XYZ file of C-alpha atoms in Angstrom:
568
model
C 92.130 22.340 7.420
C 94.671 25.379 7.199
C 95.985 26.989 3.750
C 99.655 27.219 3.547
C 99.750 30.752 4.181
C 97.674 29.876 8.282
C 100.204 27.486 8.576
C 103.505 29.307 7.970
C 101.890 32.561 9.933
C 102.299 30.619 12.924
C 105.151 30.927 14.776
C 106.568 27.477 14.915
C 104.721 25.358 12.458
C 106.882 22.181 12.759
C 105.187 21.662 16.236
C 101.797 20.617 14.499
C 102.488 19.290 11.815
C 103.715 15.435 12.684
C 105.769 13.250 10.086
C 108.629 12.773 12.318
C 111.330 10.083 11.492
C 109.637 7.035 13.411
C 106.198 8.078 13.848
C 103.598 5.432 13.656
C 100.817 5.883 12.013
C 97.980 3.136 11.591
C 94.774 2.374 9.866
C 91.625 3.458 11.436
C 89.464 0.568 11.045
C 88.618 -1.604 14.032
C 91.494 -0.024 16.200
C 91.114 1.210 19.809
C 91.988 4.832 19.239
C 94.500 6.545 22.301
C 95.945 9.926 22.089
C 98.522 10.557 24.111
C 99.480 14.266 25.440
C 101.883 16.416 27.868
C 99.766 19.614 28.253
C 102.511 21.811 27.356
C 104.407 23.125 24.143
C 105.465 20.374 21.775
C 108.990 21.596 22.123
C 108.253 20.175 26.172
C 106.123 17.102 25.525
C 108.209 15.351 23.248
C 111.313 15.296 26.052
C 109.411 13.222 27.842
C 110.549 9.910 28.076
C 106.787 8.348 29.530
C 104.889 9.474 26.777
C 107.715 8.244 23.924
C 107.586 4.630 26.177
C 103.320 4.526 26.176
C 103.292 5.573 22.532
C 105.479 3.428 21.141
C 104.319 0.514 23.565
C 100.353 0.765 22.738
C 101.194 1.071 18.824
C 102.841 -1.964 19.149
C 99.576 -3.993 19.646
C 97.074 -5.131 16.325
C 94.491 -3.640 18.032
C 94.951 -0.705 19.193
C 97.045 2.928 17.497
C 98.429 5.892 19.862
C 98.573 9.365 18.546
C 99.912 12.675 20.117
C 98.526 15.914 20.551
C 100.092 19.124 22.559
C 98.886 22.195 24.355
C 98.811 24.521 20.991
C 100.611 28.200 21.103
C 98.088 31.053 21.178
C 98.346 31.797 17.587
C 97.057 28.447 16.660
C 94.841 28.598 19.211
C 93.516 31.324 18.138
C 93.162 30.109 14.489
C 91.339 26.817 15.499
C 88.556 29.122 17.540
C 88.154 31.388 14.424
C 87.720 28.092 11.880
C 85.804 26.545 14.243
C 88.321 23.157 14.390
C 88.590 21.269 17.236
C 91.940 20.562 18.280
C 93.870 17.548 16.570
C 96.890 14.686 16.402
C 99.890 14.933 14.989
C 99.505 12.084 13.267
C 96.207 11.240 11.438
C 95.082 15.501 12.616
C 91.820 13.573 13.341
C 89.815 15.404 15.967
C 91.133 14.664 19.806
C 87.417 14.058 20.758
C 87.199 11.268 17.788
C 89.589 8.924 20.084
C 88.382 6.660 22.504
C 91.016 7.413 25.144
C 93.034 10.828 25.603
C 95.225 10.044 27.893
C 96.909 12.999 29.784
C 100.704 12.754 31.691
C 100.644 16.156 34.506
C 104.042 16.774 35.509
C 103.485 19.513 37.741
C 100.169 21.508 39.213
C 101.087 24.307 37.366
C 100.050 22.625 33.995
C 96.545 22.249 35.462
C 95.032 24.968 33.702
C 96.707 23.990 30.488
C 94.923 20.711 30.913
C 91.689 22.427 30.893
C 92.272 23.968 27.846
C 93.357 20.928 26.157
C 89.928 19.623 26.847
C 88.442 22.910 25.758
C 90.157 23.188 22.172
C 89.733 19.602 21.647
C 85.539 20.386 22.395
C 84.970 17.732 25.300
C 83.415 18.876 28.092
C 85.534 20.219 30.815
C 83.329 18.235 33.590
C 83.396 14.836 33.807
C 80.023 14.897 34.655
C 79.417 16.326 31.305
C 80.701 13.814 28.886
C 78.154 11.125 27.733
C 80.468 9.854 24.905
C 83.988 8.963 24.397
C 86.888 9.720 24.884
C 87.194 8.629 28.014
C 90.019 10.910 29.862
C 92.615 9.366 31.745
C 95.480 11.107 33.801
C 98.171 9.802 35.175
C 102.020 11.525 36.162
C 103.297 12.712 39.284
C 100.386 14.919 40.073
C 98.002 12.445 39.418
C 99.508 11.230 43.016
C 97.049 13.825 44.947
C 94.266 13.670 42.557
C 91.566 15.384 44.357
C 92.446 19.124 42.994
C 91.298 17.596 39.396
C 88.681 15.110 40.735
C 85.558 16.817 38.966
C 87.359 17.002 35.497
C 88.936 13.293 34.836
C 87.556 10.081 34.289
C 89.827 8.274 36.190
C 93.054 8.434 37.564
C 96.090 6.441 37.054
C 98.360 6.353 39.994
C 102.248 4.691 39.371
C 103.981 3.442 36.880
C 101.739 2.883 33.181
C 103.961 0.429 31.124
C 101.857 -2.480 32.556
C 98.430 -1.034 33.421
C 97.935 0.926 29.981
C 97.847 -2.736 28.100
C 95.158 -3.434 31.174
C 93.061 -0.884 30.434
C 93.075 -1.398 26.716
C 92.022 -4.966 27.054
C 89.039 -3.624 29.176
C 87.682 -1.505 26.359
C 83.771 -1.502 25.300
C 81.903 0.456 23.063
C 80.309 1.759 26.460
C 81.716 4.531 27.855
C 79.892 3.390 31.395
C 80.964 -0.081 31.643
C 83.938 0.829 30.514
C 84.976 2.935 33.212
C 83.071 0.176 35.403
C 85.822 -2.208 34.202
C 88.822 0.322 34.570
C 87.621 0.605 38.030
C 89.037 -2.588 39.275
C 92.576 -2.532 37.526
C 94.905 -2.135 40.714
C 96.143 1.492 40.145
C 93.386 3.047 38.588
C 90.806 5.482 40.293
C 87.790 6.238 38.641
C 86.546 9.395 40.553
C 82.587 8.328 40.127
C 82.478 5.656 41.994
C 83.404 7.153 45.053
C 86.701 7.047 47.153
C 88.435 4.081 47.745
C 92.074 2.893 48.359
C 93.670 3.133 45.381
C 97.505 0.982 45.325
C 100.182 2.455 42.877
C 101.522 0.443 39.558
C 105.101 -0.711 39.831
C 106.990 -2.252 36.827
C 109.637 -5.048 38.927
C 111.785 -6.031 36.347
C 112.947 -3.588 33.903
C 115.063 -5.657 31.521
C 111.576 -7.336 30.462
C 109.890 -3.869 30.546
C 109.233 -2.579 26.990
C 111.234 0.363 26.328
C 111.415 1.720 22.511
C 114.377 1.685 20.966
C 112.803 3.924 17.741
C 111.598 6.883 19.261
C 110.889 9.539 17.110
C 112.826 12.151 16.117
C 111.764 15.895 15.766
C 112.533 18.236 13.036
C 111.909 21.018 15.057
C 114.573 21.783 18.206
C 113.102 20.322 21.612
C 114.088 20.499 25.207
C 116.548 16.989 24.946
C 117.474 15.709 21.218
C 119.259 13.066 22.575
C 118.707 9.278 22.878
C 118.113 8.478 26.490
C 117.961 5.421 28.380
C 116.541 5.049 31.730
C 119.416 2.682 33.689
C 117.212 2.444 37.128
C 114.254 3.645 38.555
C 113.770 4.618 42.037
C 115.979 5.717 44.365
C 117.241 4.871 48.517
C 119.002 8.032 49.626
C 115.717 9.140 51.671
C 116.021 13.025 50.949
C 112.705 14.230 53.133
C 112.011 16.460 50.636
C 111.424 13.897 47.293
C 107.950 12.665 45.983
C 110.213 10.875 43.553
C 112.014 9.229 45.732
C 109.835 8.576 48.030
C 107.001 7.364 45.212
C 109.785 5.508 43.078
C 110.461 2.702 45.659
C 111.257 0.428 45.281
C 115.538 0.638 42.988
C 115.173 -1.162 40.270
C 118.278 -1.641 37.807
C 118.561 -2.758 34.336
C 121.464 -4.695 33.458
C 124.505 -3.148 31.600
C 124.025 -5.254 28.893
C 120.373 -4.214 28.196
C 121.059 -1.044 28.640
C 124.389 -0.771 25.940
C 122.100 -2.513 23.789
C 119.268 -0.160 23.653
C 121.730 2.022 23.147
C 123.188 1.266 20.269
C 119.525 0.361 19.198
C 118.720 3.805 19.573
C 121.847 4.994 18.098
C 121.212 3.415 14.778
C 117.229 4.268 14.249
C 117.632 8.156 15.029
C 121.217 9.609 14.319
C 121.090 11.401 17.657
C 124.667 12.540 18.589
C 123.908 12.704 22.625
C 123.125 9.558 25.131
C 121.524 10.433 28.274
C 121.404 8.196 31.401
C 118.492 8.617 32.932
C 118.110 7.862 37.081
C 117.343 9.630 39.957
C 120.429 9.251 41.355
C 123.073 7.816 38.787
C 126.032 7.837 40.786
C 124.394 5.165 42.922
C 123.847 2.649 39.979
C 125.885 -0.926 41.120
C 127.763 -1.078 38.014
C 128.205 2.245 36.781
C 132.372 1.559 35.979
C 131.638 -0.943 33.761
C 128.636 0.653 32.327
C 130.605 3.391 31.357
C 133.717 1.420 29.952
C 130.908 0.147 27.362
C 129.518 3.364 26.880
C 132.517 4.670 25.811
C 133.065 1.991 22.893
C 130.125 2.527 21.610
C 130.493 6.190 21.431
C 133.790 7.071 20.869
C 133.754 5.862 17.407
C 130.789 7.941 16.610
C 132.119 10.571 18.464
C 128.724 10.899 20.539
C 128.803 12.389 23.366
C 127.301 11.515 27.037
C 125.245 12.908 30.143
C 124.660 12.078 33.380
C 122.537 13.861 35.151
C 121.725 12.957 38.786
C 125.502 12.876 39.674
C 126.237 13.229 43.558
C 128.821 15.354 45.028
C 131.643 13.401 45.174
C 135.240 12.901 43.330
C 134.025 9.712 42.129
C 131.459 11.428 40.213
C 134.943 12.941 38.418
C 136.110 10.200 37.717
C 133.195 8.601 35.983
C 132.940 11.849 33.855
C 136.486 11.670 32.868
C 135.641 7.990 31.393
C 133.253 9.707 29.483
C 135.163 12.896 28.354
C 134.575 14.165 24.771
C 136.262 17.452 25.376
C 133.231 19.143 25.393
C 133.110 21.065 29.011
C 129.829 22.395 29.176
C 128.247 22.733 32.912
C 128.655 20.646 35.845
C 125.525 20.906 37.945
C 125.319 19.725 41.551
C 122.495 20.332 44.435
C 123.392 20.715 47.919
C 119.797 22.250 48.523
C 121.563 23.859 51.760
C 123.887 26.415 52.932
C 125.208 24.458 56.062
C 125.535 20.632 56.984
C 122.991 21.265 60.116
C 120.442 21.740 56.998
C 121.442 18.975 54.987
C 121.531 16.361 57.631
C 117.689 17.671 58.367
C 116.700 16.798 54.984
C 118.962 13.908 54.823
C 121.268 14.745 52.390
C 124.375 14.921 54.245
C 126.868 16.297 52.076
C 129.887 18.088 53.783
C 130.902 21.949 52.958
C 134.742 20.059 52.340
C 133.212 17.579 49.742
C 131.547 20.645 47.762
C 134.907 22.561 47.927
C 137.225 19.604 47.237
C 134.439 18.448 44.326
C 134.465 22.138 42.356
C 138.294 21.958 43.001
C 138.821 19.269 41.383
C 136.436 19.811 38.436
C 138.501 23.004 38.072
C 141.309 20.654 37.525
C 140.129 18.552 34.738
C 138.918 21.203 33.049
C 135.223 22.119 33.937
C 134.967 26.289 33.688
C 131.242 26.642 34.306
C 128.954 25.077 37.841
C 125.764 25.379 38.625
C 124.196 24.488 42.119
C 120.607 24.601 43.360
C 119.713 25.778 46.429
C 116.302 26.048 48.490
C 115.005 28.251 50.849
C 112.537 27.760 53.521
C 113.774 24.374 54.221
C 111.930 22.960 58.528
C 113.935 24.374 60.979
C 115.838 26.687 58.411
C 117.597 29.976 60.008
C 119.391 32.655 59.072
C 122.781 31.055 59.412
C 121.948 28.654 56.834
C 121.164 31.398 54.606
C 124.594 32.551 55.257
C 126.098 29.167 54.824
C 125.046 29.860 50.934
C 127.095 33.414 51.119
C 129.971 31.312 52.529
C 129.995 28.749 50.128
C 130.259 30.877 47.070
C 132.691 32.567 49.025
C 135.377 29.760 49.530
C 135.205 28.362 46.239
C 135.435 31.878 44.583
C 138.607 32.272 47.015
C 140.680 29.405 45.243
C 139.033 30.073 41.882
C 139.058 33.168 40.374
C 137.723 32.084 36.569
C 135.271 29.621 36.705
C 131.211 30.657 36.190
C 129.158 30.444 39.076
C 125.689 29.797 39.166
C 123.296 29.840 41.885
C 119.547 28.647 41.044
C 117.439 29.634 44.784
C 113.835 28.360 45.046
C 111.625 28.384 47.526
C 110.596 24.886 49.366
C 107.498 23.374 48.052
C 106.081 20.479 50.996
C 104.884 17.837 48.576
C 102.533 14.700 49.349
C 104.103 11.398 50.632
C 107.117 12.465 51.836
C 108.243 13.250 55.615
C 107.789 17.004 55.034
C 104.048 16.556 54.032
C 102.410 18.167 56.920
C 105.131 21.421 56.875
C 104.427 24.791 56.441
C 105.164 26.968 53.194
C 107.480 29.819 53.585
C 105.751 33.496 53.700
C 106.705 36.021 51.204
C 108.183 38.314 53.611
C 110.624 35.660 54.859
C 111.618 34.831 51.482
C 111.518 37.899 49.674
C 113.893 39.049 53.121
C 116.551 36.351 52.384
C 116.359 36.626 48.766
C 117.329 40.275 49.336
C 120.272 39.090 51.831
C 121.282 36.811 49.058
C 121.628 39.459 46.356
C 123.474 41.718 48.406
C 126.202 39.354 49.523
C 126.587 37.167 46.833
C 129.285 38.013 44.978
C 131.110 36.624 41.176
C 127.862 34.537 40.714
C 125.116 34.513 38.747
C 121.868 33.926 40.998
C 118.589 32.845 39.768
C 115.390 33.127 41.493
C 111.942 31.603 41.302
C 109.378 33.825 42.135
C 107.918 33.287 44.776
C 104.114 33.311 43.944
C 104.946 30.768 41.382
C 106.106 28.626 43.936
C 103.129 29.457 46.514
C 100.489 28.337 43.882
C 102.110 24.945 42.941
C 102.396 24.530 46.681
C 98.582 25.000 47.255
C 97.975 22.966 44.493
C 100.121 19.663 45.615
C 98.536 19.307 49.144
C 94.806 20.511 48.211
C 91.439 19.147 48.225
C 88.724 19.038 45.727
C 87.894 22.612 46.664
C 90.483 23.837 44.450
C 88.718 22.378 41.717
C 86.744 25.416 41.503
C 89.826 28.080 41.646
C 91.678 25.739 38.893
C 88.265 26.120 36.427
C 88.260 30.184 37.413
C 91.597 30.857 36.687
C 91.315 28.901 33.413
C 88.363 30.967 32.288
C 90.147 33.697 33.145
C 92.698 33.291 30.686
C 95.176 31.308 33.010
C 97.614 28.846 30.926
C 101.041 28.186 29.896
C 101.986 29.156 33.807
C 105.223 26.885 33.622
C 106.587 29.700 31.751
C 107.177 32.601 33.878
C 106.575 35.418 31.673
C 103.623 33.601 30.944
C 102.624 33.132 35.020
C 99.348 35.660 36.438
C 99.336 35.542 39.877
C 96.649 38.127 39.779
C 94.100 35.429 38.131
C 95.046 33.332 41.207
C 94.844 35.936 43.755
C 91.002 36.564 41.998
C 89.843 33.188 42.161
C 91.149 32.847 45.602
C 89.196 35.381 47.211
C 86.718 33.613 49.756
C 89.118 31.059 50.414
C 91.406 32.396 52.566
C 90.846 29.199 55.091
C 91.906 26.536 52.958
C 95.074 27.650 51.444
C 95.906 29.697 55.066
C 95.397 25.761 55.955
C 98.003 24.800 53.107
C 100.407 26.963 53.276
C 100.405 26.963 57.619
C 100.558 22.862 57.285
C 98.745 19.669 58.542
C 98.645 18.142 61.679
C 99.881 14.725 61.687
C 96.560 13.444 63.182
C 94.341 14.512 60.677
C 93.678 12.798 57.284
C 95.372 14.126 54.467
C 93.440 14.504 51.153
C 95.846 12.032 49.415
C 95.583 9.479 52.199
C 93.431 6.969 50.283
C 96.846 6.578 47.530
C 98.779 3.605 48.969
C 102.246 3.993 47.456
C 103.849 1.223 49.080
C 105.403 3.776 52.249
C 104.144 3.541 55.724
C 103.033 6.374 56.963
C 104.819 6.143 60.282
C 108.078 6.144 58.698
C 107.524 9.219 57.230
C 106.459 10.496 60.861
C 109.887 8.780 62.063
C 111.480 10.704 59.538
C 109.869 13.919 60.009
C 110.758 13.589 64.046
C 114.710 13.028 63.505
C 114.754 15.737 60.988
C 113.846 18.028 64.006
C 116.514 16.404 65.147
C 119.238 16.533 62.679
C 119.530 12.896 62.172
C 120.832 11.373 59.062
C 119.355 8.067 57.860
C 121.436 6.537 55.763
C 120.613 4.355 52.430
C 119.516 0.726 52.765
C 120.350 -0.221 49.105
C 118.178 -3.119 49.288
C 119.911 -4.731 52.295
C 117.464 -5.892 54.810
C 120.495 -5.921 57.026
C 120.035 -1.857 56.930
C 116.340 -1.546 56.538
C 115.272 1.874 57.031
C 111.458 0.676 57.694
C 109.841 2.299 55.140
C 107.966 -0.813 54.104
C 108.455 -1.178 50.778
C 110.316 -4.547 50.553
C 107.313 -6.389 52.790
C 104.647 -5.453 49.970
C 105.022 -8.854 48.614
C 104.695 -6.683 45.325
């Protein structure tokens, strides 16, 4: 396929060329072929914790083998046009279009175009409409929640959770790629685009200590975003920020147990010599037994002299405390989000965190040791003025008032409405008002380091998340453009966008100005298990600067979302 000398001109050739410790490889004959991908850089795809759980979960059945393929640098790329080769797995580096599913996890709408040229380089056609043969292309992830921006170039759709569904779907497999998809068509979960528009109800897993989680993922031997083991301790989450698809889409919590959790740890442990165990939640301060989790955390890892993370952790001393329990010595940065300068702001998007539990929180990090915090912050947040802009000023401020040697860091992006939750139907900030209070930012911020996304980034992923299949057509121009690898900034063209754009000034003026909440939404048909109304009920006391507080599961304190009368 390549010479040694192709190969080592490339600029990281570990990302193509597979044998990991723990890959699975299997023998062609009589299998149902998958390949899995993440259309982004292997270095991105492999820290992803759904694709490492599908993998290892379809590879697990006789019948069936799961391969992985990601989006290829340019030099590659390049290299594979020249030699004519189609693009190919990391494990068998059998052709992508030799498989009789490629299934495709989008994290975010600006990895859209990088799809497309996944497709492209693997040489199956970029329309659905197009394809006459296998592989049949399946995408699921969090963007697969508003599917309609990618109807015309996916064979169907899977909307939730995949550890059950993907076993569904193999079982359904024919040597026909038309009653195939027929088949597919009536899994719960799965949308299949060419038979029309129809209520589609998300996957949900509801007992994760029998959910199949592997306990040998593999282990690159090139650097990647997380080389650590991680375990997922809960899924979902009940604090009700009205700014979350993931919490919002997640519903309903679901825990594992401490004991299955410590003992996928160790599990882990043993088959991959990682020195770093992640906890993986969406909120992991709120998990019911974190205290004793830890305790058994730390007996595991002490000895080993492994280290731990939680990410996720609220603002609170009793996130401290936990992290003391866990304390290797190793400070590195404490990261927290009050997404708002002022407590007006966070009580409107229901995260009602108090300017004295931020200062008392960094003060007493200071004390046990922590040198370097990050926060996040957004801007453009409903009802969002000027003093909550200078709520951010005051806040650095303060804390750089009683500490003079710690490392701030401020990461500011703009506020992206996403589908499904109460700020659906809100507008997108303008440039001018942004670029205005960036400027105030810079000016009066000072002994911090501030980070900004830009803002056409920003403006693109939020006409992508609320759009209709119209976009279709700007995704496909700005791919043959030359548009991909846009999750990297340096990387990002808002000029191709502005192009392909032209003529549509209506429908992403309609975007970016917001929905009414009497008109039907393009995701409408997705039934994740929230009523509507409650999101309207949310959206209304967010104008008016009501907090609603977590349920936890207690009926006793049931916000009315909906999700616990499913009968799911």
């Amino acid at each position: 396929m390549f010479n040694e000398k192709e190969l080592l001109s490339l600029r990281k050739p570990a990302r193509y060329i597979g044998e990991e410790w723990n890959e699975v490889k299997k023998d062609w004959d009589n299998k149902i072929r998958v390949v899995l991908s993440y259309p982004d850089f292997y270095e991105v795809g492999m820290s992803n914790l759904g694709l490492s759980i599908l993998y290892h979960l379809i590879n697990e059945r006789k019948d069936s083998l799961c391969e992985r393929v990601f989006l290829p640098d340019i030099d590659l790329e390049k290299l594979l046009i020249k030699k004519d080769i189609p693009l190919f797995s990391l494990e068998s580096k059998k052709p992508v279009k030799d498989f009789h599913i490629f299934g495709v996890s989008i994290q975010t709408e600006l990895t859209y175009t990088n799809f497309l040229n996944l497709l492209y380089l693997s040489k199956i056609p970029v329309f659905s409409r197009d394809r006459k043969d296998f592989p049949v292309v399946i995408v699921g992830g969090p963007s697969a929640l508003n599917p309609m921006p990618l109807l015309p170039f996916v064979d169907a759709f899977v909307i939730g959770e995949g550890e059950e569904v993907v076993g569904e779907i193999i079982d359904e497999f024919v040597l026909d790629r038309e009653d195939f998809l027929k088949r597919i068509s009536n899994i719960k979960g799965v949308f299949v685009p060419k038979f029309g528009i129809k209520k589609v109800v998300k996957r949900y897993v509801k007992d994760l200590d029998k959910t199949y989680f592997p306990v040998k993922p593999i282990v690159p031997y090139t650097e990647v975003i997380h080389e650590r083991a991680v375990v997922e301790i809960f899924r979902g989450c009940d604090r009700g920020c009205r700014f979350c698809i993931s919490g919002m889409e997640k519903r309903p919590r679901r825990e594992r147990s401490v004991k299955n959790i410590l003992s996928l740890i160790q599990e882990i442990l043993k088959n991959t010599g990682f020195e770093e165990v992640s906890l993986l939640s969406l909120s992991t301060s709120d998990y019911s037994n974190l205290l004793p989790l830890v305790e058994g955390l730390r007996e595991i890892t002490n000895e080993k002299k492994i280290s731990v993370s939680l990410p996720s952790l609220r603002i609170d001393n009793f996130s401290l405390e936990v992290l003391d329990l866990i304390d290797t010595g190793r400070k590195t940065t404490l990261t927290f989000a009050p997404e708002a300068g002022t407590e007006r702001l966070r009580d409107v998007i229901n995260k009602p965190i108090k300017d004295d539990d931020i200062f008392s929180v960094v003060r007493e990090a200071v004390k046990r040791g922590w040198r370097k915090i990050k926060f996040y912050f957004m801007i453009g947040l409903p009802t969002e003025t000027m003093e909550d802009i200078e709520g951010i000023v005051d806040i650095v401020r303060r804390i750089r008032m009683e500490n003079k040697r710690i490392t701030l860091h401020l990461s500011i992006n703009p506020f992206i409405p996403k589908p499904f939750t109460p700020f659906q139907w809100e507008k997108f900030i303008p440039k001018e008002d942004y670029l205005e209070k960036r400027s105030f930012l810079k000016r009066n911020i000072k002994g911090a380091r501030l980070s900004f996304r830009r803002w056409e980034e920003s403006f693109i992923e939020a006409i992508l998340s609320r759009g209709n299949k119209e976009l279709a057509d700007v995704i496909y121009d700005v791919w043959k453009r030359g548009g991909k690898y846009e999750t990297w900034s340096e990387k990002f063209d808002f000029s191709l966008w502005e192009e392909s754009l032209k003529g549509k000034e209506d429908l992403y003026e309609k975007i970016t100005n917001g929905f009414s909440e009497d008109e039907t939404l393009p995701w409408d048909f997705i039934d994740i298990g929230i009523n509507k109304g409650f999101l309207k009920v949310e959206r209304k006391r967010a104008r008016m600067g009501k907090v609603t507080y977590p349920c936890f599961g207690d009926l006793k304190k049931c916000t009315g979302c909906g999700i616990c009368f499913r009968g799911w």
